[in-house]
PDB file of C-alpha atoms in Angstrom:
ATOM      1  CA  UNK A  22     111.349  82.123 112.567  1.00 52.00           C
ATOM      2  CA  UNK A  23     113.017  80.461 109.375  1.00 65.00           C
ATOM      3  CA  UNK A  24     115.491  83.412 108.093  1.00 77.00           C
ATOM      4  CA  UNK A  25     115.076  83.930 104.016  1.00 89.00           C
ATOM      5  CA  UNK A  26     117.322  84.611 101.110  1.00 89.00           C
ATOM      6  CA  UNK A  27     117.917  88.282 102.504  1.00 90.00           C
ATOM      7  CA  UNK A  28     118.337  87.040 106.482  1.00 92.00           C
ATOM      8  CA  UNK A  29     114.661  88.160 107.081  1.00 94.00           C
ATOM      9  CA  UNK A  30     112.529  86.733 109.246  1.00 95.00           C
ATOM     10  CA  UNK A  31     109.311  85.153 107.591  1.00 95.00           C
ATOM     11  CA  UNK A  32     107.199  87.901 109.126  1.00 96.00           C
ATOM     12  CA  UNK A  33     109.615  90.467 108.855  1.00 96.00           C
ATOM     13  CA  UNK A  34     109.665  93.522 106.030  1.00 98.00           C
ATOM     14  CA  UNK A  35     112.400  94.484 103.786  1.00 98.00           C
ATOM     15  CA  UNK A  36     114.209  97.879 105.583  1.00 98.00           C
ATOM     16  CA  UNK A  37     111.662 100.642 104.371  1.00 98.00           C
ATOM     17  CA  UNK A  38     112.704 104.133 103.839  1.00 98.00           C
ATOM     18  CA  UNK A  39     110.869 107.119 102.735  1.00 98.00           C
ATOM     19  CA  UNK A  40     112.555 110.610 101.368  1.00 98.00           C
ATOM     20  CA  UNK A  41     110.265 113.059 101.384  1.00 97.00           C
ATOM     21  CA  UNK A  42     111.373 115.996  99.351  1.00 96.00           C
ATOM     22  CA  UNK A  43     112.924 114.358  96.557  1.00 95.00           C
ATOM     23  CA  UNK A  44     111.896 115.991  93.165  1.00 96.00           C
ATOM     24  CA  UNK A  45     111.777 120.659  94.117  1.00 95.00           C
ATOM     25  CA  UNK A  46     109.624 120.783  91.521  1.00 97.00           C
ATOM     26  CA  UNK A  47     106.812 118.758  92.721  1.00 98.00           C
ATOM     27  CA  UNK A  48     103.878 119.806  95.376  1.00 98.00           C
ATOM     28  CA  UNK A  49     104.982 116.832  96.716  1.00 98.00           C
ATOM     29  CA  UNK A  50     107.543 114.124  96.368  1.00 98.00           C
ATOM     30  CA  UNK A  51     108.797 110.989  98.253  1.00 98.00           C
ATOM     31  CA  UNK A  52     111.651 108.076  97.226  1.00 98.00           C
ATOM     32  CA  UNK A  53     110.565 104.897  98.447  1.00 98.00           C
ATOM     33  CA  UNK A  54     112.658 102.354  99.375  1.00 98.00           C
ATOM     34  CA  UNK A  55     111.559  98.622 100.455  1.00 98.00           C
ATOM     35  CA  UNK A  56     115.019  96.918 100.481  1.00 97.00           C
ATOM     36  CA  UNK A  57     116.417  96.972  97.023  1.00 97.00           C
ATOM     37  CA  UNK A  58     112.973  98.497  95.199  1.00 98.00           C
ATOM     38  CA  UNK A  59     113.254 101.693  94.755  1.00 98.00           C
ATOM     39  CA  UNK A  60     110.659 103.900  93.578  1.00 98.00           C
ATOM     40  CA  UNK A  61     110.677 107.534  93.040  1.00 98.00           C
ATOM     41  CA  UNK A  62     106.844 108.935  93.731  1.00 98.00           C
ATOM     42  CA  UNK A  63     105.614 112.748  92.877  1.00 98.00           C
ATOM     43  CA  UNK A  64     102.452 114.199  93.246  1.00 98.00           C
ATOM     44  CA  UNK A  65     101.774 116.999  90.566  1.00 98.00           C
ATOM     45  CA  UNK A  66      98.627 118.928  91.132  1.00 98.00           C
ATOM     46  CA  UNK A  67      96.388 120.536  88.187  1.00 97.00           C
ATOM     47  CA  UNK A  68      93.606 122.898  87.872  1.00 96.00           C
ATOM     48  CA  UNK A  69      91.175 120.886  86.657  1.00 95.00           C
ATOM     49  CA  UNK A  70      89.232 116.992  86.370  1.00 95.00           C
ATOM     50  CA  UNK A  71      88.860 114.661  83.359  1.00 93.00           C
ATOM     51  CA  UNK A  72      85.214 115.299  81.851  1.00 93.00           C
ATOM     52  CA  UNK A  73      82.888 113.145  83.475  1.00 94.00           C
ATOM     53  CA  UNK A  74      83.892 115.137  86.630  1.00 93.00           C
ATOM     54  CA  UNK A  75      83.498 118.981  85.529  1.00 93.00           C
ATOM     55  CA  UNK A  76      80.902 120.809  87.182  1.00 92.00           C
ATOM     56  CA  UNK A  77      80.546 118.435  89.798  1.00 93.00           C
ATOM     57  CA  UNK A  78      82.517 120.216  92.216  1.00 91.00           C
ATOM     58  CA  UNK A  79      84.809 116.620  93.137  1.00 95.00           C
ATOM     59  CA  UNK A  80      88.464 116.568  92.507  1.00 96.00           C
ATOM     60  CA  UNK A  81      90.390 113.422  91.313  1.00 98.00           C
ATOM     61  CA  UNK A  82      93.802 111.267  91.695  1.00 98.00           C
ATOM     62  CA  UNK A  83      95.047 109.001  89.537  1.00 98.00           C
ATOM     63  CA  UNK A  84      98.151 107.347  88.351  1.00 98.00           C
ATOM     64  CA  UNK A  85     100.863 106.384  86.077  1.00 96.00           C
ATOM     65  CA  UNK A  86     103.493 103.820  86.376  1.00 96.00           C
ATOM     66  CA  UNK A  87     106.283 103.116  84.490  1.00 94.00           C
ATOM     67  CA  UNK A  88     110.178 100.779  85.562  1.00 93.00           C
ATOM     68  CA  UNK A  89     112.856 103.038  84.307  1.00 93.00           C
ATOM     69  CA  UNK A  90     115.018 101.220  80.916  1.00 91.00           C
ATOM     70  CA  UNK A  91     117.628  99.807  83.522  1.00 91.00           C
ATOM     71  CA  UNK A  92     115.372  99.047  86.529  1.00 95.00           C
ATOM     72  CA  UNK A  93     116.148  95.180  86.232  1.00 90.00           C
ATOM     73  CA  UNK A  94     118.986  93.330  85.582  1.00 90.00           C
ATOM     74  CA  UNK A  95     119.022  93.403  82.173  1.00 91.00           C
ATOM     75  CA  UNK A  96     117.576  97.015  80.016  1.00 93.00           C
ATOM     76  CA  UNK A  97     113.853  97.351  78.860  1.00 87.00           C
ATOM     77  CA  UNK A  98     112.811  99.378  76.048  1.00 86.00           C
ATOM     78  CA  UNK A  99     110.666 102.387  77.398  1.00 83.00           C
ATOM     79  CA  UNK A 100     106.901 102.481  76.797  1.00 80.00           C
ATOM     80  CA  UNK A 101     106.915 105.653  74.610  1.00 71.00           C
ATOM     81  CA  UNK A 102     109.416 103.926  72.206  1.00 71.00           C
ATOM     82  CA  UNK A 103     107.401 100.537  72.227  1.00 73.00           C
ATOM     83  CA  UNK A 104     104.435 103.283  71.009  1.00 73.00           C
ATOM     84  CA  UNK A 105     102.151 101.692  73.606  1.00 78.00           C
ATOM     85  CA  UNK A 106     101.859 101.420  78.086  1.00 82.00           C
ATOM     86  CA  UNK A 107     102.638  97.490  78.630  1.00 85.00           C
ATOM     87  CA  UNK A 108      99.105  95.899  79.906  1.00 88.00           C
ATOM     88  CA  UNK A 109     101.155  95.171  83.448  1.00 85.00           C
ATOM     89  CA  UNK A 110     102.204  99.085  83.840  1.00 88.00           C
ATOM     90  CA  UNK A 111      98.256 100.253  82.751  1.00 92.00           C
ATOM     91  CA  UNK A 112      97.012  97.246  85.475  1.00 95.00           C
ATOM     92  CA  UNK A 113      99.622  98.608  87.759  1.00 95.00           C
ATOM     93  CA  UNK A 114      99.009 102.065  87.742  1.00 95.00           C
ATOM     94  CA  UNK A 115      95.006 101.763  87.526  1.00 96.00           C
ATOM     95  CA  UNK A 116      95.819  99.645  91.311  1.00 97.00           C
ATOM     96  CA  UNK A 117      97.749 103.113  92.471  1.00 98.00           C
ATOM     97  CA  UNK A 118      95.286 105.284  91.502  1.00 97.00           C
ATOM     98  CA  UNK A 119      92.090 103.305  92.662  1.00 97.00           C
ATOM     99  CA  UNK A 120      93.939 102.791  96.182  1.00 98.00           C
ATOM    100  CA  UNK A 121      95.175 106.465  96.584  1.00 98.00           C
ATOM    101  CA  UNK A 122      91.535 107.972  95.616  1.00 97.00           C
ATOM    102  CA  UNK A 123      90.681 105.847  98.854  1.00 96.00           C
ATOM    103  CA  UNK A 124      92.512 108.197 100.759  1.00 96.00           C
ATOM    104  CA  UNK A 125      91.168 111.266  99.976  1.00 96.00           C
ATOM    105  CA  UNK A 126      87.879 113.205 100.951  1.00 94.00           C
ATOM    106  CA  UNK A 127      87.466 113.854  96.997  1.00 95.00           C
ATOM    107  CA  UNK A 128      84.243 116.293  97.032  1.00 94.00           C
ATOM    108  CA  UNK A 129      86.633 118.316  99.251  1.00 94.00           C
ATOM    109  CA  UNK A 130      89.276 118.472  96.923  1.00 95.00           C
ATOM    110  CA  UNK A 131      87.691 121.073  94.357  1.00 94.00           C
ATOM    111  CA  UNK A 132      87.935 120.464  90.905  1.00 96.00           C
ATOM    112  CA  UNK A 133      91.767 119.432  90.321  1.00 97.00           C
ATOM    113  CA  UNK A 134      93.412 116.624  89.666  1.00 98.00           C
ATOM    114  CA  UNK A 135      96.860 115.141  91.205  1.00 98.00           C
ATOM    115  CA  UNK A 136      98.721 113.315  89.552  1.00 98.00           C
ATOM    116  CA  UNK A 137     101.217 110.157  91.148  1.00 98.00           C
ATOM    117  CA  UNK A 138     103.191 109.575  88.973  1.00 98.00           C
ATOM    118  CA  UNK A 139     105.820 106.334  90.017  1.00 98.00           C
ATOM    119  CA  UNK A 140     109.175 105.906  88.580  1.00 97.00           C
ATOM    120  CA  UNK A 141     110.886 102.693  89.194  1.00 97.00           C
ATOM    121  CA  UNK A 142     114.669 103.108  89.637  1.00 97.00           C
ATOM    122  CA  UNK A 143     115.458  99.931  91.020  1.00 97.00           C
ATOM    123  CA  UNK A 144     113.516  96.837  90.977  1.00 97.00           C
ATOM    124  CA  UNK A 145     113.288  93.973  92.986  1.00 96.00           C
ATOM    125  CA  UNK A 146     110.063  92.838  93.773  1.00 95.00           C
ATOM    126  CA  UNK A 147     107.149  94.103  94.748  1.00 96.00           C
ATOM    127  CA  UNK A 148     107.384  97.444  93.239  1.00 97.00           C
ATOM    128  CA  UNK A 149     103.646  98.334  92.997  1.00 97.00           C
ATOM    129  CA  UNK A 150     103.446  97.897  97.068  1.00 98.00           C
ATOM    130  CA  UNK A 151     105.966 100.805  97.510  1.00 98.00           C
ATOM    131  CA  UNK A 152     104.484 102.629  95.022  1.00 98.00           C
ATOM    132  CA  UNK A 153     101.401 102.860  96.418  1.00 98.00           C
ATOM    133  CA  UNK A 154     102.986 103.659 100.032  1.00 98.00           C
ATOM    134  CA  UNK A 155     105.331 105.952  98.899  1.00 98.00           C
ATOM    135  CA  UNK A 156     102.467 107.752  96.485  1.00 98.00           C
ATOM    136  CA  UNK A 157     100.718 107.777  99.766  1.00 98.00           C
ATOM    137  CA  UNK A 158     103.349 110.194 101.501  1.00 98.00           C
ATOM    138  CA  UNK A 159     103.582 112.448  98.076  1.00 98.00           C
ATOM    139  CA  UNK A 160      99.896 112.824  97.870  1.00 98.00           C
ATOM    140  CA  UNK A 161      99.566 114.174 101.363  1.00 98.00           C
ATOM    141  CA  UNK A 162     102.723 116.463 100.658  1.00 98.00           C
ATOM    142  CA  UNK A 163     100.723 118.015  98.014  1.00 98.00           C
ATOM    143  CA  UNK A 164      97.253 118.107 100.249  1.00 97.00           C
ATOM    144  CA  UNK A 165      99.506 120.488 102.374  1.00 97.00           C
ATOM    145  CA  UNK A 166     100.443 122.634  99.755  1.00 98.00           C
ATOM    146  CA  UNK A 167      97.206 123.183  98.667  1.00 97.00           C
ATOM    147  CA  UNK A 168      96.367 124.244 102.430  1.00 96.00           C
ATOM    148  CA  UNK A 169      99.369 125.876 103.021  1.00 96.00           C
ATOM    149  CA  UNK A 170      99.107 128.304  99.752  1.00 97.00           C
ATOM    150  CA  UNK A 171      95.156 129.149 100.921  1.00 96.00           C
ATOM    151  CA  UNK A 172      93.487 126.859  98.309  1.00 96.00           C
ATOM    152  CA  UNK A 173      91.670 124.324 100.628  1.00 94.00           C
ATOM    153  CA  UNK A 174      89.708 125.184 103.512  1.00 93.00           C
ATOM    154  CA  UNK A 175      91.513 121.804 105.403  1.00 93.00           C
ATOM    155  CA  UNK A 176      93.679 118.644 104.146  1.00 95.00           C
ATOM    156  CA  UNK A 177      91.403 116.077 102.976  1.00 95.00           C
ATOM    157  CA  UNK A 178      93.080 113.049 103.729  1.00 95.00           C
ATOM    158  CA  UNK A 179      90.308 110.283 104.430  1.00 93.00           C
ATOM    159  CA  UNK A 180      92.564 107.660 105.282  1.00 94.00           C
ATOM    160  CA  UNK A 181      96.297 106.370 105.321  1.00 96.00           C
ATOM    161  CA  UNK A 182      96.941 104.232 102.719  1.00 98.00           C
ATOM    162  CA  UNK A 183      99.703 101.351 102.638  1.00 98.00           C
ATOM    163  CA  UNK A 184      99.914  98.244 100.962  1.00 98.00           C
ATOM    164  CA  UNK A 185     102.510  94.748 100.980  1.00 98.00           C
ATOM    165  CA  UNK A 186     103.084  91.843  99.241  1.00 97.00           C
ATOM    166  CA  UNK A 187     102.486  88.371 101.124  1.00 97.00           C
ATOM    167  CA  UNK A 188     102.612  84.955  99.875  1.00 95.00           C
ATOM    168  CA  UNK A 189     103.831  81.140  99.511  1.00 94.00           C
ATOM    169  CA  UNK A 190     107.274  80.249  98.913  1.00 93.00           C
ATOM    170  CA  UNK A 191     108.378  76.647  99.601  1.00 91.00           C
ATOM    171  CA  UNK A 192     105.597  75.575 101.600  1.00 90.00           C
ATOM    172  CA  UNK A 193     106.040  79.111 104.140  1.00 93.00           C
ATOM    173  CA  UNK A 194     104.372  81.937 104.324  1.00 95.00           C
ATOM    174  CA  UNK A 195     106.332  85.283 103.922  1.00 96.00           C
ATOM    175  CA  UNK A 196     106.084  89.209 104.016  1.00 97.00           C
ATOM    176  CA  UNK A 197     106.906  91.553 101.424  1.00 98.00           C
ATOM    177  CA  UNK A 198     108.408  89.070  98.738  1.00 97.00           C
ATOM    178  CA  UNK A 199     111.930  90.611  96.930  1.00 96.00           C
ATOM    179  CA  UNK A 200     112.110  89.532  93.040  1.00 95.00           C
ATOM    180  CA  UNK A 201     113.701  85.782  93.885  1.00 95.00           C
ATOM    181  CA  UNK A 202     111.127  84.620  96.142  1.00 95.00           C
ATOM    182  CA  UNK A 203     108.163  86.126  94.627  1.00 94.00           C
ATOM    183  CA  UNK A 204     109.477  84.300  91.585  1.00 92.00           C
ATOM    184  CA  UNK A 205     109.251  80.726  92.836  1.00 92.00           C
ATOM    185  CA  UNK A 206     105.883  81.802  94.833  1.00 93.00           C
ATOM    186  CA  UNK A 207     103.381  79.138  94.803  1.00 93.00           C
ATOM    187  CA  UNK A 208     100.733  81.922  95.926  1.00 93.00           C
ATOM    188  CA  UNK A 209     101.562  85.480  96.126  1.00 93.00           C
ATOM    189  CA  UNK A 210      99.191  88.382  97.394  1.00 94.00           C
ATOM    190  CA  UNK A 211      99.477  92.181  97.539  1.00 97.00           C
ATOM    191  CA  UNK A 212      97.126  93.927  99.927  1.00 98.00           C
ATOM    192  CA  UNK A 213      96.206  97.189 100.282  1.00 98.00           C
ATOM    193  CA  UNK A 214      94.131  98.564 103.649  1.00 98.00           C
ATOM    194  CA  UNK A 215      93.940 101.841 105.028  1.00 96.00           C
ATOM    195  CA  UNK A 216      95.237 102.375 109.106  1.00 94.00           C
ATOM    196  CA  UNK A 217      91.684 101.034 110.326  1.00 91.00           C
ATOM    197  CA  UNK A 218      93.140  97.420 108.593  1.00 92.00           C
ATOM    198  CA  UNK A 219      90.133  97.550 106.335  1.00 95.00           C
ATOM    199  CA  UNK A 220      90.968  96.037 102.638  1.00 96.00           C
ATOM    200  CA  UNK A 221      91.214  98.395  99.484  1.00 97.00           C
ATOM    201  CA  UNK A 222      92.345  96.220  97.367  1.00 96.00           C
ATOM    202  CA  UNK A 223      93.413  92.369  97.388  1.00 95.00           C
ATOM    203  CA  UNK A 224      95.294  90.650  94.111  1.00 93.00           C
ATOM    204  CA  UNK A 225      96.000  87.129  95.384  1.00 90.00           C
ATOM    205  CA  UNK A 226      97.188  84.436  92.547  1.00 90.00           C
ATOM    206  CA  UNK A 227      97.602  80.503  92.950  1.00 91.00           C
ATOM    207  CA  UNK A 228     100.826  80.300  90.427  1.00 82.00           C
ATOM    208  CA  UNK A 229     100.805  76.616  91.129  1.00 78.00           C
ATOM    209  CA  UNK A 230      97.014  74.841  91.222  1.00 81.00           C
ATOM    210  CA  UNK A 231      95.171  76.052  94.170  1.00 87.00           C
ATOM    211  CA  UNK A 232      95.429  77.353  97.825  1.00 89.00           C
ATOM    212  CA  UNK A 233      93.340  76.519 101.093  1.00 88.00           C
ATOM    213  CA  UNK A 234      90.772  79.392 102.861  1.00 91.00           C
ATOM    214  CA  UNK A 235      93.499  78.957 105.845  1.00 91.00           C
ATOM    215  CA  UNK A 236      96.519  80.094 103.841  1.00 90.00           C
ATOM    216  CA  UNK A 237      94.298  82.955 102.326  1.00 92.00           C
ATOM    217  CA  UNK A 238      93.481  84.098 106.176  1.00 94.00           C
ATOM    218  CA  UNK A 239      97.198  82.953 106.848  1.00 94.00           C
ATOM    219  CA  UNK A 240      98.413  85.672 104.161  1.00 95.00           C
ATOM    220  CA  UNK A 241      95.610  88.393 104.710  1.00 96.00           C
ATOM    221  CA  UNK A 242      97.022  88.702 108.562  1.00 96.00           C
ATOM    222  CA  UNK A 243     100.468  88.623 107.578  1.00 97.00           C
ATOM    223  CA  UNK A 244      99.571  91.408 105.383  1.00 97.00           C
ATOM    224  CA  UNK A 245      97.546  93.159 108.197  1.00 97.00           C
ATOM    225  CA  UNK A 246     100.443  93.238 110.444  1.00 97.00           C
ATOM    226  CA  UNK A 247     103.169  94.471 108.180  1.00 98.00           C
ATOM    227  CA  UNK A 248     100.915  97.632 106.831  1.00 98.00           C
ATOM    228  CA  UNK A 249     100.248  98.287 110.490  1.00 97.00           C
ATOM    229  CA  UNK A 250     104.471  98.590 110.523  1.00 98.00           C
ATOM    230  CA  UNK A 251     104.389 100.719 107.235  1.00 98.00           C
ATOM    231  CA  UNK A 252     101.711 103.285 108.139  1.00 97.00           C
ATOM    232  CA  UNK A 253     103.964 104.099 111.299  1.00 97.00           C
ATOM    233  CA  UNK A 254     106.935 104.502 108.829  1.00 98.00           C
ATOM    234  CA  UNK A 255     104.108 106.867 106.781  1.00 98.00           C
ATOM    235  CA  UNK A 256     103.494 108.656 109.745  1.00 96.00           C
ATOM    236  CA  UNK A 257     106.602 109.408 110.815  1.00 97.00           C
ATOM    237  CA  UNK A 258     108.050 110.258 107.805  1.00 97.00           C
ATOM    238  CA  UNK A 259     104.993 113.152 107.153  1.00 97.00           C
ATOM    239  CA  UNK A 260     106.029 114.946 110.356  1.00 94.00           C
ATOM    240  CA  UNK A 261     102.194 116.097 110.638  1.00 93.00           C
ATOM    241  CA  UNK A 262     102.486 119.330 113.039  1.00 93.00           C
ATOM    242  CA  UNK A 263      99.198 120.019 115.803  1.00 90.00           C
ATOM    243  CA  UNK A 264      98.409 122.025 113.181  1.00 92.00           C
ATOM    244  CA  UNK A 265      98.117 120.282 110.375  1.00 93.00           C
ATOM    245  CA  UNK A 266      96.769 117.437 112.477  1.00 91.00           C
ATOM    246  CA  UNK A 267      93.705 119.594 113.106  1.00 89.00           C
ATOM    247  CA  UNK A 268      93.296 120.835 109.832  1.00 91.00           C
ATOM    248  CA  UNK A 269      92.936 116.865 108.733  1.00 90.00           C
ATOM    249  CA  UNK A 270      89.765 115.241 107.503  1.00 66.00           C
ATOM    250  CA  UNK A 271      90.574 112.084 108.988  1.00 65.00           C
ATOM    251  CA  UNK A 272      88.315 108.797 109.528  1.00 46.00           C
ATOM    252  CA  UNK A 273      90.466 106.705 111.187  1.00 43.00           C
ATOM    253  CA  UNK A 274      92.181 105.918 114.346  1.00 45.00           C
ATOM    254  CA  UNK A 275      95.098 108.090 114.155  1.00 49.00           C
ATOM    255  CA  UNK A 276      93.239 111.287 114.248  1.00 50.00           C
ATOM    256  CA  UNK A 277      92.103 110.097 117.525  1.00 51.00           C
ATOM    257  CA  UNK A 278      95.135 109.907 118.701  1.00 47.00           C
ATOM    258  CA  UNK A 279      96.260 113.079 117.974  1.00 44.00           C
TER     259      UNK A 279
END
């Protein structure tokens, strides 16, 4: 296929690398890497849920999001000094935490909460993607913990959780935009689906007029296909032993397999 501004194939993802381990302080921690973004993910667990949960017995995950001063090429004031989250970092982070509750069995979690919190470092282009793929890997991290230390009876992961960006750039479809092509994107998409390839979440935009039902199929299995790629990069970064396998609450395929 048609090579891009990075040498990519159309179809083809940036180079994706996950550190697990990043932050010692953390239950559980991963640096995310899609080409140039860079986003550093940790998972912070605490003894108890916002209100409306208390008594119920159900934990809960949720998010915050923030690009670090000199993520992109030129600095941005941080939040706290602005006195207020920017509306893109609250819509951002509300994404992460709605996908990442997806995958976890939450009544099994006990009354805690954990807390993603993603740190951009380095930005170019579709940061929320790896956030919510990297969040992925420091969520489970901290699912272990739990088990390991005696606090859960198993590790309540429902699903795996990935997510991509796909979209329209110059009349052709592409995977996983960076910052100059999503920027001259007639349509651009970011999908999230757990490893069963069923949708989570899907924020499509027409920057230029409109798009045709094929090009929305077009993108959606373009999409499919490269979070099939990044749940195997999920996967093999978590190192699941047989043991922890077992001790998974697991919907999907790849407990099957296992």
């Amino acid at each position: 296929m048609t090579s891009r501004v990075d040498g990519r194939a159309l179809d083809q993802l940036r180079p994706v690398r996950i550190e697990r381990g990043f932050n010692r302080y953390a239950e559980g921690s991963a640096l995310v890497s899609f080409g140039d973004t860079k986003v550093i993910c940790t998972a912070s667990i605490e003894e108890k849920t916002p209100q409306f949960l208390r008594g119920s017995g159900k934990g809960w995950v949720t998010a915050e999001y923030a690009m670090l001063p000199r993520a992109t090429a030129s600095r941005t004031p941080r939040d706290v000094i602005k006195g207020q989250v920017t509306g893109r970092s609250q819509e951002i982070q509300r994404l992460i935490g709605r996908s990442l509750r997806a995958a976890v069995v939450l009544p099994k979690l006990g009354e805690r909460t954990i807390w993603i919190d993603c740190d951009v470092i380095q930005a170019d282009g579709g940061t929320r993607t790896a956030a919510i793929t990297g969040g992925f890997v420091a969520l489970v991290d901290a699912l272990r913990w739990l088990w390991h230390e005696g606090k859960l009876m198993c590790i309540p992961v429902a699903h795996f959780v990935a997510a991509v960006s796909s979209g329209v750039v110059d009349g052709r479809l592409m995977l996983d935009l960076c910052f100059e092509e999503d920027s001259k994107a007639s349509v651009d998409f970011n999908v999230v689906m757990n490893e069963v390839l069923q949708f989570i979440e899907m924020q499509g935009t027409a920057e230029e007029g409109a798009f045709a039902s094929d090009d929305l199929y077009s993108m959606l299995d373009l999409a499919r296909r490269g979070i099939e790629e990044l749940i195997k990069i999920q996967e093999k970064s978590l190192q699941l032993s047989s043991e922890e396998w077992k001790a998974v609450e697991i919907a999907g395929s790849l407990r099957q397999q296992q």
